[in-house]
Amino acid sequence: MYKITLIPGDGIGPDITAATKKVLEASGVRIEWDEVMAGEGAIGEFGTPLPAQVIESIKRNRIALKGPLTTPVGGGFRSVNVALRKELDLYVNLRPARTYEGIRSRYSGIDLVVVRENTEDLYAGVEHMVGEDAAESIKIITRKGSERICRFAFEYARKNNRRKVTAVHKANIMKCTDGLFLAVAADVARDFPDVEFEDRIVDNMCMQLVMKPELYDVLVMPNLYGDIISDLCAGLTGGLGVAPGANIGSDTAIFEPVHGSAPKYAGLDKVNPTAMILSSVMMLRHLGEDSAAQRLENALSAVIRKGKTVTYDLGGSATGREMAEAIIDEMSGF
Ligand code: NAD
């Protein structure tokens, strides 16, 4: 029995969480959920979007499944997602992007994994005004931060039988910061002679991914490029409704869909639970429950391929709950 923190999230979060809980239950893996509230929903009850018990629960269980949380634009509270990553030092943002038959995409046969550094770069938030008419933001890249993310990428490649790691950077212009990242990536690569290593400048990488995505495999990069490239990869494979993700640290991990809380669909049980279900598949693999993960992924693929019981974004009219039930029916066949 696993004890796992569950954060249903805001907006569409509770709907996709309910669908995901159902399919996980049917996968046969026994989970005791430690359900806690964060985000907009927590403010009324706890006076803060990130109550202390959320952090305590994740630290205790070391593993969490999380729905999307709303972040107000402009003013209001700071992003709870960013706060969680910082507080728990979840330095890896892992975002696989693969095509599934039945999902409309311009490509087929894509199977990419973006490994994004999650704690440094321009996201460290060190920025200030210089007088009234200029602003500065400091890009922070460290040897330690670069080394641990590159090592994660190579270890992930080795463990998952992947052939190649591509480091993405702009070291031709940012010779100091991205230069350090690239030098560290090349150093780490020497410890993994069984995995091919190459590097690409980020602008060229964008073009290459759009023109020849099949040439790439595992991509590792600093935070900002990772943010942009991982959305590009989600676009290559069918969009946000099917993009899963994980934030991983040395002893803690949070699994969550890439998309946000889509407030206009809140409570309608209309949106696609696929991204959260695929995030839970990543969680099962992280726990070593590979066969349950594969059965769940196969059943989900079959439902999408058949295209009968799928949500609006995949061309159907099923609710999230109905899609979950169809996945459970399929699972008995695998
Ligand atoms: P969003 O991802 O919530 O929604 C954009 C659009 O994408 C939706 O209107 C919908 O058409 C579509 N969409 C998203 N998820 C879908 C799904 N599962 N099935 C079908 N269609 C889906 O992006 P947004 O509107 O920019 O952000 C809304 C809120 O979510 C903001 O407060 C933002 O800060 C937050 N957000 C949170 C996270 C997170 O918690 N990790 C990530 C991104 C955005």
CSV table of C-alpha atoms and ligand atoms in Angstrom, one decimal:
chain,number,residue,atom,x,y,z
A,1,MET,CA,0.0,0.0,0.0
A,2,TYR,CA,1.4,3.4,-1.0
A,3,LYS,CA,0.6,6.6,0.8
A,4,ILE,CA,0.5,9.4,-1.6
A,5,THR,CA,-0.4,13.1,-1.3
A,6,LEU,CA,-3.3,14.1,-3.5
A,7,ILE,CA,-3.9,17.8,-4.4
A,8,PRO,CA,-7.1,17.9,-6.6
A,9,GLY,CA,-6.4,21.5,-7.6
A,10,ASP,CA,-8.5,24.4,-8.8
A,11,GLY,CA,-10.9,24.7,-11.8
A,12,ILE,CA,-11.0,21.5,-13.7
A,13,GLY,CA,-8.7,19.9,-11.2
A,14,PRO,CA,-11.3,18.0,-9.2
A,15,ASP,CA,-12.9,16.5,-12.3
A,16,ILE,CA,-9.7,15.1,-13.8
A,17,THR,CA,-8.6,14.0,-10.4
A,18,ALA,CA,-11.8,12.0,-9.9
A,19,ALA,CA,-11.3,10.3,-13.3
A,20,THR,CA,-7.6,9.6,-12.5
A,21,LYS,CA,-8.4,8.1,-9.0
A,22,LYS,CA,-10.9,5.7,-10.6
A,23,VAL,CA,-8.5,4.3,-13.2
A,24,LEU,CA,-5.7,4.0,-10.7
A,25,GLU,CA,-8.0,2.1,-8.4
A,26,ALA,CA,-8.8,-0.3,-11.3
A,27,SER,CA,-5.1,-0.7,-12.1
A,28,GLY,CA,-4.8,-2.9,-8.9
A,29,VAL,CA,-2.1,-0.7,-7.3
A,30,ARG,CA,-3.2,-0.1,-3.7
A,31,ILE,CA,-3.0,3.6,-2.8
A,32,GLU,CA,-4.0,5.4,0.4
A,33,TRP,CA,-4.6,9.1,-0.6
A,34,ASP,CA,-3.5,11.8,1.8
A,35,GLU,CA,-5.8,14.5,0.3
A,36,VAL,CA,-4.8,18.2,1.0
A,37,MET,CA,-6.0,21.5,-0.4
A,38,ALA,CA,-3.9,24.1,-2.1
A,39,GLY,CA,-4.4,27.0,-4.5
A,40,GLU,CA,-7.3,29.3,-4.8
A,41,GLY,CA,-9.6,26.8,-3.1
A,42,ALA,CA,-7.4,26.8,0.0
A,43,ILE,CA,-7.5,30.6,0.6
A,44,GLY,CA,-11.1,30.6,2.0
A,45,GLU,CA,-10.4,27.9,4.5
A,46,PHE,CA,-6.7,28.4,5.4
A,47,GLY,CA,-6.1,32.1,4.5
A,48,THR,CA,-3.2,31.0,2.2
A,49,PRO,CA,-2.9,29.2,-1.2
A,50,LEU,CA,-0.2,27.0,0.3
A,51,PRO,CA,-1.1,25.8,3.8
A,52,ALA,CA,1.8,24.3,5.8
A,53,GLN,CA,0.1,20.9,5.9
A,54,VAL,CA,0.5,20.6,2.1
A,55,ILE,CA,4.3,20.8,2.3
A,56,GLU,CA,4.3,18.6,5.4
A,57,SER,CA,2.2,15.9,3.7
A,58,ILE,CA,4.5,15.8,0.6
A,59,LYS,CA,7.6,15.7,2.7
A,60,ARG,CA,6.2,12.8,4.7
A,61,ASN,CA,4.9,10.8,1.7
A,62,ARG,CA,7.6,11.9,-0.8
A,63,ILE,CA,5.3,11.5,-3.6
A,64,ALA,CA,2.3,13.5,-4.8
A,65,LEU,CA,-0.3,13.6,-7.6
A,66,LYS,CA,-1.5,17.1,-8.2
A,67,GLY,CA,-4.2,18.8,-10.3
A,68,PRO,CA,-3.6,22.3,-11.8
A,69,LEU,CA,-3.7,25.4,-9.6
A,70,THR,CA,-4.8,28.8,-10.6
A,71,THR,CA,-2.3,31.7,-10.4
A,72,PRO,CA,-3.7,35.2,-10.7
A,73,VAL,CA,-2.1,37.2,-13.5
A,74,GLY,CA,-0.4,40.5,-12.5
A,75,GLY,CA,-1.2,41.0,-8.8
A,76,GLY,CA,-2.4,38.5,-6.2
A,77,PHE,CA,-0.5,35.6,-4.7
A,78,ARG,CA,2.6,34.1,-6.2
A,79,SER,CA,2.5,30.8,-8.1
A,80,VAL,CA,2.0,27.9,-5.7
A,81,ASN,CA,3.5,25.6,-8.4
A,82,VAL,CA,6.8,27.6,-8.4
A,83,ALA,CA,6.7,27.7,-4.6
A,84,LEU,CA,6.4,23.9,-4.3
A,85,ARG,CA,9.2,23.3,-6.7
A,86,LYS,CA,11.5,25.7,-4.8
A,87,GLU,CA,10.5,24.5,-1.3
A,88,LEU,CA,11.0,20.9,-2.1
A,89,ASP,CA,14.0,21.5,-4.5
A,90,LEU,CA,12.3,19.6,-7.3
A,91,TYR,CA,15.1,20.3,-9.8
A,92,VAL,CA,13.8,18.2,-12.7
A,93,ASN,CA,10.8,19.0,-14.8
A,94,LEU,CA,10.3,15.8,-16.9
A,95,ARG,CA,7.9,16.1,-19.8
A,96,PRO,CA,7.5,13.2,-22.2
A,97,ALA,CA,5.8,14.0,-25.5
A,98,ARG,CA,4.6,11.1,-27.7
A,99,THR,CA,2.0,10.7,-30.3
A,100,TYR,CA,-1.0,8.4,-29.7
A,101,GLU,CA,-3.0,7.1,-32.7
A,102,GLY,CA,-6.4,8.8,-32.7
A,103,ILE,CA,-5.1,12.2,-31.5
A,104,ARG,CA,-5.0,14.8,-34.2
A,105,SER,CA,-1.4,15.8,-34.8
A,106,ARG,CA,0.7,16.8,-37.8
A,107,TYR,CA,3.1,14.0,-37.0
A,108,SER,CA,3.1,10.3,-36.1
A,109,GLY,CA,5.7,8.3,-34.3
A,110,ILE,CA,7.1,11.1,-32.1
A,111,ASP,CA,8.6,9.9,-28.8
A,112,LEU,CA,10.5,12.8,-27.2
A,113,VAL,CA,11.4,13.5,-23.5
A,114,VAL,CA,12.2,17.0,-22.4
A,115,VAL,CA,14.3,17.3,-19.2
A,116,ARG,CA,14.1,20.9,-18.0
A,117,GLU,CA,16.1,22.3,-15.2
A,118,ASN,CA,13.6,23.6,-12.7
A,119,THR,CA,15.3,25.9,-10.2
A,120,GLU,CA,17.8,28.2,-11.9
A,121,ASP,CA,18.2,30.4,-15.0
A,122,LEU,CA,16.0,33.5,-15.4
A,123,TYR,CA,13.4,31.8,-13.2
A,124,ALA,CA,15.4,32.3,-10.1
A,125,GLY,CA,13.4,35.6,-10.0
A,126,VAL,CA,16.4,37.9,-9.3
A,127,GLU,CA,15.2,41.0,-11.1
A,128,HIS,CA,14.8,44.6,-10.4
A,129,MET,CA,14.1,48.0,-11.9
A,130,VAL,CA,17.1,50.2,-12.7
A,131,GLY,CA,15.6,53.7,-12.2
A,132,GLU,CA,12.3,54.0,-13.9
A,133,ASP,CA,13.1,53.2,-17.4
A,134,ALA,CA,15.1,50.0,-17.3
A,135,ALA,CA,14.8,46.6,-15.7
A,136,GLU,CA,17.3,43.8,-15.1
A,137,SER,CA,16.9,40.1,-14.7
A,138,ILE,CA,19.8,38.0,-13.7
A,139,LYS,CA,20.4,34.6,-15.4
A,140,ILE,CA,21.8,32.2,-12.9
A,141,ILE,CA,23.5,28.9,-14.0
A,142,THR,CA,25.6,26.9,-11.6
A,143,ARG,CA,27.9,23.9,-12.1
A,144,LYS,CA,26.0,22.0,-9.4
A,145,GLY,CA,22.6,22.8,-11.0
A,146,SER,CA,23.8,21.9,-14.5
A,147,GLU,CA,25.5,18.8,-13.4
A,148,ARG,CA,22.6,17.3,-11.5
A,149,ILE,CA,20.1,17.9,-14.3
A,150,CYS,CA,22.5,16.6,-17.0
A,151,ARG,CA,23.2,13.5,-14.9
A,152,PHE,CA,19.5,12.9,-14.5
A,153,ALA,CA,19.0,13.1,-18.3
A,154,PHE,CA,21.7,10.6,-19.0
A,155,GLU,CA,20.6,8.2,-16.2
A,156,TYR,CA,17.0,8.5,-17.5
A,157,ALA,CA,18.2,7.7,-21.1
A,158,ARG,CA,20.2,4.7,-19.9
A,159,LYS,CA,17.4,3.3,-17.7
A,160,ASN,CA,14.8,3.7,-20.4
A,161,ASN,CA,16.8,2.3,-23.3
A,162,ARG,CA,17.0,5.7,-25.1
A,163,ARG,CA,19.8,6.2,-27.6
A,164,LYS,CA,20.7,9.9,-27.4
A,165,VAL,CA,20.8,13.0,-25.2
A,166,THR,CA,20.8,16.4,-26.9
A,167,ALA,CA,21.8,19.5,-24.8
A,168,VAL,CA,20.0,22.6,-25.8
A,169,HIS,CA,21.6,26.0,-25.2
A,170,LYS,CA,22.6,29.4,-26.6
A,171,ALA,CA,26.3,29.2,-25.7
A,172,ASN,CA,27.3,31.1,-28.9
A,173,ILE,CA,25.8,34.3,-27.4
A,174,MET,CA,25.7,33.6,-23.6
A,175,LYS,CA,29.2,32.3,-23.4
A,176,CYS,CA,29.4,32.4,-19.6
A,177,THR,CA,26.0,31.0,-18.5
A,178,ASP,CA,25.0,28.7,-21.3
A,179,GLY,CA,28.7,28.0,-22.0
A,180,LEU,CA,29.0,26.6,-18.4
A,181,PHE,CA,25.8,24.5,-19.0
A,182,LEU,CA,27.2,23.1,-22.2
A,183,ALA,CA,30.6,22.3,-20.8
A,184,VAL,CA,29.1,20.5,-17.8
A,185,ALA,CA,26.8,18.5,-20.2
A,186,ALA,CA,29.8,17.4,-22.2
A,187,ASP,CA,31.6,16.4,-19.0
A,188,VAL,CA,28.7,14.4,-17.8
A,189,ALA,CA,28.3,12.7,-21.2
A,190,ARG,CA,31.8,11.2,-20.8
A,191,ASP,CA,30.5,9.1,-17.9
A,192,PHE,CA,27.8,7.6,-20.3
A,193,PRO,CA,29.7,6.3,-23.3
A,194,ASP,CA,26.7,4.0,-24.1
A,195,VAL,CA,24.4,7.1,-24.7
A,196,GLU,CA,25.1,9.3,-27.7
A,197,PHE,CA,25.5,13.0,-27.0
A,198,GLU,CA,25.1,16.0,-29.1
A,199,ASP,CA,24.2,19.7,-28.6
A,200,ARG,CA,22.0,22.2,-30.5
A,201,ILE,CA,21.5,25.9,-30.3
A,202,VAL,CA,18.0,26.6,-29.1
A,203,ASP,CA,16.7,28.5,-32.1
A,204,ASN,CA,18.0,25.8,-34.5
A,205,MET,CA,16.5,23.2,-32.1
A,206,CYS,CA,13.0,24.7,-32.5
A,207,MET,CA,13.3,24.5,-36.3
A,208,GLN,CA,14.7,21.0,-36.2
A,209,LEU,CA,11.9,19.8,-33.9
A,210,VAL,CA,9.2,21.1,-36.2
A,211,MET,CA,10.9,19.7,-39.3
A,212,LYS,CA,12.5,16.4,-38.2
A,213,PRO,CA,11.2,15.5,-34.7
A,214,GLU,CA,12.0,11.8,-35.3
A,215,LEU,CA,15.7,12.6,-35.1
A,216,TYR,CA,15.6,13.5,-31.4
A,217,ASP,CA,15.1,11.5,-28.2
A,218,VAL,CA,16.0,13.0,-24.8
A,219,LEU,CA,16.5,16.7,-24.6
A,220,VAL,CA,18.1,18.5,-21.6
A,221,MET,CA,18.2,22.2,-21.1
A,222,PRO,CA,18.1,25.2,-18.7
A,223,ASN,CA,14.8,26.4,-17.3
A,224,LEU,CA,13.6,29.0,-19.8
A,225,TYR,CA,14.4,27.0,-23.0
A,226,GLY,CA,12.8,24.0,-21.3
A,227,ASP,CA,9.6,26.0,-20.6
A,228,ILE,CA,9.3,26.9,-24.3
A,229,ILE,CA,10.5,23.7,-25.9
A,230,SER,CA,8.3,21.5,-23.8
A,231,ASP,CA,5.2,23.4,-25.0
A,232,LEU,CA,6.5,23.1,-28.6
A,233,CYS,CA,6.8,19.4,-28.1
A,234,ALA,CA,3.3,19.2,-26.6
A,235,GLY,CA,2.1,21.0,-29.7
A,236,LEU,CA,3.8,18.4,-32.0
A,237,THR,CA,2.0,15.6,-30.3
A,238,GLY,CA,-1.6,16.9,-29.9
A,239,GLY,CA,-1.7,19.7,-27.4
A,240,LEU,CA,-2.0,20.3,-23.7
A,241,GLY,CA,-4.9,18.0,-23.0
A,242,VAL,CA,-2.6,15.0,-23.5
A,243,ALA,CA,0.7,16.3,-22.0
A,244,PRO,CA,1.8,14.8,-18.7
A,245,GLY,CA,4.7,16.0,-16.4
A,246,ALA,CA,6.6,15.4,-13.3
A,247,ASN,CA,8.7,17.6,-10.9
A,248,ILE,CA,11.4,15.4,-9.4
A,249,GLY,CA,13.9,16.0,-6.6
A,250,SER,CA,16.5,13.8,-5.0
A,251,ASP,CA,13.9,12.1,-2.7
A,252,THR,CA,10.5,13.7,-3.6
A,253,ALA,CA,8.4,13.9,-6.8
A,254,ILE,CA,5.1,15.6,-7.8
A,255,PHE,CA,3.3,14.3,-10.8
A,256,GLU,CA,0.9,16.7,-12.6
A,257,PRO,CA,-0.6,17.5,-16.0
A,258,VAL,CA,1.1,20.3,-17.9
A,259,HIS,CA,-2.1,22.2,-18.6
A,260,GLY,CA,-3.7,24.7,-16.2
A,261,SER,CA,-7.0,24.9,-14.4
A,262,ALA,CA,-9.1,26.0,-17.4
A,263,PRO,CA,-11.6,27.8,-15.1
A,264,LYS,CA,-14.3,28.2,-17.8
A,265,TYR,CA,-14.8,24.4,-17.7
A,266,ALA,CA,-14.7,24.0,-13.9
A,267,GLY,CA,-17.3,21.5,-12.6
A,268,LEU,CA,-18.6,20.5,-16.0
A,269,ASP,CA,-16.7,17.2,-16.2
A,270,LYS,CA,-16.1,18.1,-19.8
A,271,VAL,CA,-12.3,18.2,-20.2
A,272,ASN,CA,-9.9,15.5,-21.1
A,273,PRO,CA,-8.4,13.6,-18.1
A,274,THR,CA,-5.6,12.1,-20.3
A,275,ALA,CA,-2.8,14.4,-19.2
A,276,MET,CA,-3.5,13.7,-15.6
A,277,ILE,CA,-3.9,9.9,-16.2
A,278,LEU,CA,-0.6,9.9,-18.1
A,279,SER,CA,1.0,11.8,-15.2
A,280,SER,CA,-0.3,9.0,-12.9
A,281,VAL,CA,1.3,6.4,-15.3
A,282,MET,CA,4.6,8.2,-14.9
A,283,MET,CA,4.0,8.0,-11.1
A,284,LEU,CA,3.4,4.3,-11.2
A,285,ARG,CA,6.6,3.8,-13.2
A,286,HIS,CA,8.5,6.0,-10.6
A,287,LEU,CA,7.1,3.6,-7.9
A,288,GLY,CA,8.4,0.6,-9.9
A,289,GLU,CA,4.8,-0.5,-10.8
A,290,ASP,CA,5.7,-1.0,-14.4
A,291,SER,CA,3.2,-3.6,-15.4
A,292,ALA,CA,0.2,-1.7,-13.9
A,293,ALA,CA,1.6,1.5,-15.6
A,294,GLN,CA,1.7,-0.3,-19.0
A,295,ARG,CA,-1.8,-1.8,-18.6
A,296,LEU,CA,-3.2,1.6,-17.9
A,297,GLU,CA,-1.3,3.3,-20.7
A,298,ASN,CA,-2.4,0.5,-23.2
A,299,ALA,CA,-6.0,0.8,-22.1
A,300,LEU,CA,-5.9,4.6,-22.4
A,301,SER,CA,-4.3,4.3,-25.9
A,302,ALA,CA,-7.0,1.9,-27.0
A,303,VAL,CA,-9.8,4.2,-25.9
A,304,ILE,CA,-8.2,7.1,-27.7
A,305,ARG,CA,-7.6,5.0,-30.8
A,306,LYS,CA,-11.2,3.8,-31.0
A,307,GLY,CA,-12.3,7.4,-30.5
A,308,LYS,CA,-15.8,6.5,-29.3
A,309,THR,CA,-15.7,7.5,-25.6
A,310,VAL,CA,-13.4,10.5,-25.7
A,311,THR,CA,-13.9,14.1,-24.6
A,312,TYR,CA,-14.7,17.1,-26.9
A,313,ASP,CA,-11.1,18.1,-27.6
A,314,LEU,CA,-10.5,14.6,-29.1
A,315,GLY,CA,-13.6,14.9,-31.3
A,316,GLY,CA,-16.0,13.1,-28.9
A,317,SER,CA,-18.7,14.1,-26.5
A,318,ALA,CA,-18.0,11.9,-23.5
A,319,THR,CA,-17.5,13.3,-20.0
A,320,GLY,CA,-14.2,12.7,-18.1
A,321,ARG,CA,-16.0,10.2,-16.0
A,322,GLU,CA,-17.3,8.3,-19.0
A,323,MET,CA,-13.8,8.2,-20.5
A,324,ALA,CA,-12.4,6.9,-17.3
A,325,GLU,CA,-15.1,4.1,-17.3
A,326,ALA,CA,-14.1,3.2,-20.9
A,327,ILE,CA,-10.5,3.0,-19.8
A,328,ILE,CA,-11.4,0.7,-17.0
A,329,ASP,CA,-13.4,-1.6,-19.3
A,330,GLU,CA,-10.4,-1.8,-21.7
A,331,MET,CA,-8.0,-2.5,-18.8
A,332,SER,CA,-9.7,-5.9,-18.2
A,333,GLY,CA,-8.5,-6.9,-21.7
A,334,PHE,CA,-4.8,-6.2,-21.0
B,1,NAD,P1,-5.1,26.2,-19.3
B,1,NAD,O1,-4.2,25.1,-19.6
B,1,NAD,O2,-5.8,26.1,-18.0
B,1,NAD,O3,-6.3,26.3,-20.4
B,1,NAD,C1,-6.1,26.8,-21.7
B,1,NAD,C2,-7.1,26.1,-22.6
B,1,NAD,O4,-6.6,24.8,-22.9
B,1,NAD,C3,-8.5,25.8,-22.0
B,1,NAD,O5,-9.4,26.9,-22.1
B,1,NAD,C4,-9.0,24.6,-22.7
B,1,NAD,O6,-9.5,25.0,-24.0
B,1,NAD,C5,-7.7,23.9,-23.0
B,1,NAD,N1,-7.4,22.8,-22.0
B,1,NAD,C6,-6.6,22.8,-20.9
B,1,NAD,N2,-6.7,21.7,-20.3
B,1,NAD,C7,-7.5,20.9,-21.0
B,1,NAD,C8,-7.9,19.5,-20.8
B,1,NAD,N3,-7.5,18.7,-19.8
B,1,NAD,N4,-8.8,19.0,-21.8
B,1,NAD,C9,-9.3,19.8,-22.8
B,1,NAD,N5,-8.9,21.0,-23.0
B,1,NAD,C10,-8.0,21.6,-22.1
B,1,NAD,O7,-4.3,27.6,-19.4
B,1,NAD,P2,-4.7,29.1,-18.9
B,1,NAD,O8,-6.1,29.4,-19.3
B,1,NAD,O9,-3.6,29.9,-19.5
B,1,NAD,O10,-4.5,29.0,-17.4
B,1,NAD,C11,-5.6,28.9,-16.4
B,1,NAD,C12,-5.0,28.9,-15.0
B,1,NAD,O11,-4.2,27.7,-14.8
B,1,NAD,C13,-4.1,30.1,-14.7
B,1,NAD,O12,-4.4,30.6,-13.4
B,1,NAD,C14,-2.7,29.5,-14.8
B,1,NAD,O13,-1.8,30.2,-14.0
B,1,NAD,C15,-2.9,28.1,-14.3
B,1,NAD,N6,-1.9,27.1,-14.7
B,1,NAD,C16,-1.5,26.2,-13.7
B,1,NAD,C17,-0.6,25.2,-14.1
B,1,NAD,C18,-0.3,24.2,-13.0
B,1,NAD,O14,-0.9,24.1,-12.0
B,1,NAD,N7,0.7,23.4,-13.2
B,1,NAD,C19,-0.1,25.2,-15.4
B,1,NAD,C20,-0.5,26.1,-16.3
B,1,NAD,C21,-1.4,27.1,-16.0
